[in-house]
Structures are given as C-alpha cells and as structure tokens.
XYZ file of C-alpha atoms in Angstrom:
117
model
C 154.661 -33.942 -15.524
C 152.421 -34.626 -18.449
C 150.698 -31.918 -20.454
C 146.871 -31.520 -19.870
C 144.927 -32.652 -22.508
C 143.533 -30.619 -25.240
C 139.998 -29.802 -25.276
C 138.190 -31.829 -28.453
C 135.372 -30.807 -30.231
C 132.214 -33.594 -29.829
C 129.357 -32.549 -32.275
C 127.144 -35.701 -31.131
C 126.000 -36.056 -27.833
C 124.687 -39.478 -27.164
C 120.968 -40.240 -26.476
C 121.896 -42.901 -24.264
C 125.225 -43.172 -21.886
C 124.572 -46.905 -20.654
C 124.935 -49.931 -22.876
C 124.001 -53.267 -20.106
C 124.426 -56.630 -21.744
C 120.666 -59.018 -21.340
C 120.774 -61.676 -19.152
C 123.688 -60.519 -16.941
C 122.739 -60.266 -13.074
C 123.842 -57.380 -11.702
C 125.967 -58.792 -9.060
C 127.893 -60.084 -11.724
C 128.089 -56.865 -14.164
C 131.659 -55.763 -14.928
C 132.285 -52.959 -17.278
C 134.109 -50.304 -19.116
C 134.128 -46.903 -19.486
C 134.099 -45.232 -23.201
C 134.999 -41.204 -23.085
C 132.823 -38.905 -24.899
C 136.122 -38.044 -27.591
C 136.724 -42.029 -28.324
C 133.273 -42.131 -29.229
C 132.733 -39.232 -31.451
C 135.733 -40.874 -32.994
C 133.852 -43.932 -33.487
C 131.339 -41.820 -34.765
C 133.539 -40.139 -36.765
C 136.051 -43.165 -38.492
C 133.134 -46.195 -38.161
C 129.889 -44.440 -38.631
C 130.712 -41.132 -41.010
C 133.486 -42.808 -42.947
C 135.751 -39.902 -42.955
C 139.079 -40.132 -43.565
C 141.705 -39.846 -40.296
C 142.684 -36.395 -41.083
C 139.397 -35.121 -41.816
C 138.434 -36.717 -38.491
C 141.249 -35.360 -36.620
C 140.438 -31.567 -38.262
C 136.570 -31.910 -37.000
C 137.788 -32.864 -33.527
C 140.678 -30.031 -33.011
C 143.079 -32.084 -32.709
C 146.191 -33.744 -34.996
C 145.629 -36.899 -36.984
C 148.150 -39.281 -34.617
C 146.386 -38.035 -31.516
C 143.296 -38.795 -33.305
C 144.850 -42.628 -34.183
C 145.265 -43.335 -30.934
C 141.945 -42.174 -29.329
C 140.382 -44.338 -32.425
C 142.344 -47.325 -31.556
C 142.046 -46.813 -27.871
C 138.060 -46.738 -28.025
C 137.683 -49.419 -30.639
C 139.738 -51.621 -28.045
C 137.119 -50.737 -24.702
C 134.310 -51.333 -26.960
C 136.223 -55.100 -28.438
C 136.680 -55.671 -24.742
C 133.489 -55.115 -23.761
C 131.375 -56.467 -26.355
C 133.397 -59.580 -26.405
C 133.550 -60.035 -22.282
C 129.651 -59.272 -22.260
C 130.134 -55.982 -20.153
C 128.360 -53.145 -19.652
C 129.816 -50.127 -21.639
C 129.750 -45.986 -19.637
C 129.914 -43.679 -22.066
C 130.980 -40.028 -19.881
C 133.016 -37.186 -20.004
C 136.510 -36.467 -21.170
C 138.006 -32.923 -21.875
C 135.725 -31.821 -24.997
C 134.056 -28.621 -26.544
C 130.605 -28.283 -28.292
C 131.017 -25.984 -31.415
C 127.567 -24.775 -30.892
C 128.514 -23.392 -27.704
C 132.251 -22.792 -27.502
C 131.924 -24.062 -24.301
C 134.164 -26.529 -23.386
C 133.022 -29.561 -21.048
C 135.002 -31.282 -18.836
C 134.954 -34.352 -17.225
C 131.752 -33.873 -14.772
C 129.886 -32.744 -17.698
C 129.299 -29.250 -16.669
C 130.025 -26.838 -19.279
C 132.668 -23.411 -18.224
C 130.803 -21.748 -15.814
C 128.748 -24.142 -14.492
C 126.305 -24.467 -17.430
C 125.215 -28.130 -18.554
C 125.341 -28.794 -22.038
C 122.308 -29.446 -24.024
C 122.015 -32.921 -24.335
C-alpha cells in the first residue's frame, strides 16, 4: 500500500479554476485536470523564478518530490494547451499557511471550513 500524500503548503489560490479553449463546441471539449500543488509549483518554478529547493522549502515538501509535481504539471498543461483542451484547476492534499488548515481534495478546509478564496 502506498503512503498518503503529504499535505503541501499553496500560498496562491487561483482567481479562476476553468481555462476553456475559444471556438471549441462543447460537445467536443476534452480536458485535463491541473491540482492545486502542480500549480503553485508552476507558480512557484515559472512565474517566481525560485530555485527547486527554495520551491520545495515554501511548499513543505523535499526538492525531488517537488521535481516531479513540476514536471508532472508542466506536462497536463503541454497537453492541454497543445490538444486545445480545457484545463480544471481543483484540489489536491494542500495547507494554507495563513490558516494552518489543511485542504483536501473537496476543498473544504479541517473541520468543514472553506478556505478563503
């Protein structure tokens, strides 16, 4: 059995979870789904310019886990910007410093609370 995933810490929430590409019916629309941790690594890697390990130590979690989740989301967002799908951007096992709170994949916060968004 594999271990459960670590909670991550996501210090961006995004303003909008939906990316649709123009001119696509929706009948036709495939998609992909981006988790909240491969895109604050995006955010992190692409948009901040931070270094891996400084990445890695803003997320909670060790610079090859932090690799992969990089490498993982840069491919979903390839695949879907190159395809012309829609991109989902939702939950995955993360924590909000601000709260401590962690939030899990339904985006409800420990105890029921949603997160500020």
């Amino acid at each position: 059995m594999p271990r459960p995933r670590m909670n991550r810490w996501i210090r961006h929430q995004p303003l909008v979870q939906f990316y649709v590409p123009q001119g696509v019916p929706p009948g036709r629309l495939r998609g992909v789904t981006l988790t909240l941790d491969g895109l604050e690594a995006l955010r992190l890697a692409d948009a901040e310019g931070l270094e891996q390990e400084q990445a890695a130590e803003s997320m909670g979690i060790s610079r090859p886990t932090f690799s992969r989740l990089l490498a993982e989301a840069r491919g979903i967002v390839a695949k879907g910007l190159v395809n012309g799908w829609a991109i989902r951007i939702e939950g995955a096992t993360t924590s909000s410093p601000a709260s401590r709170l962690p939030v899990f994949a339904g985006g409800a916060a420990a105890g029921g609370v949603r997160p500020a968004v």
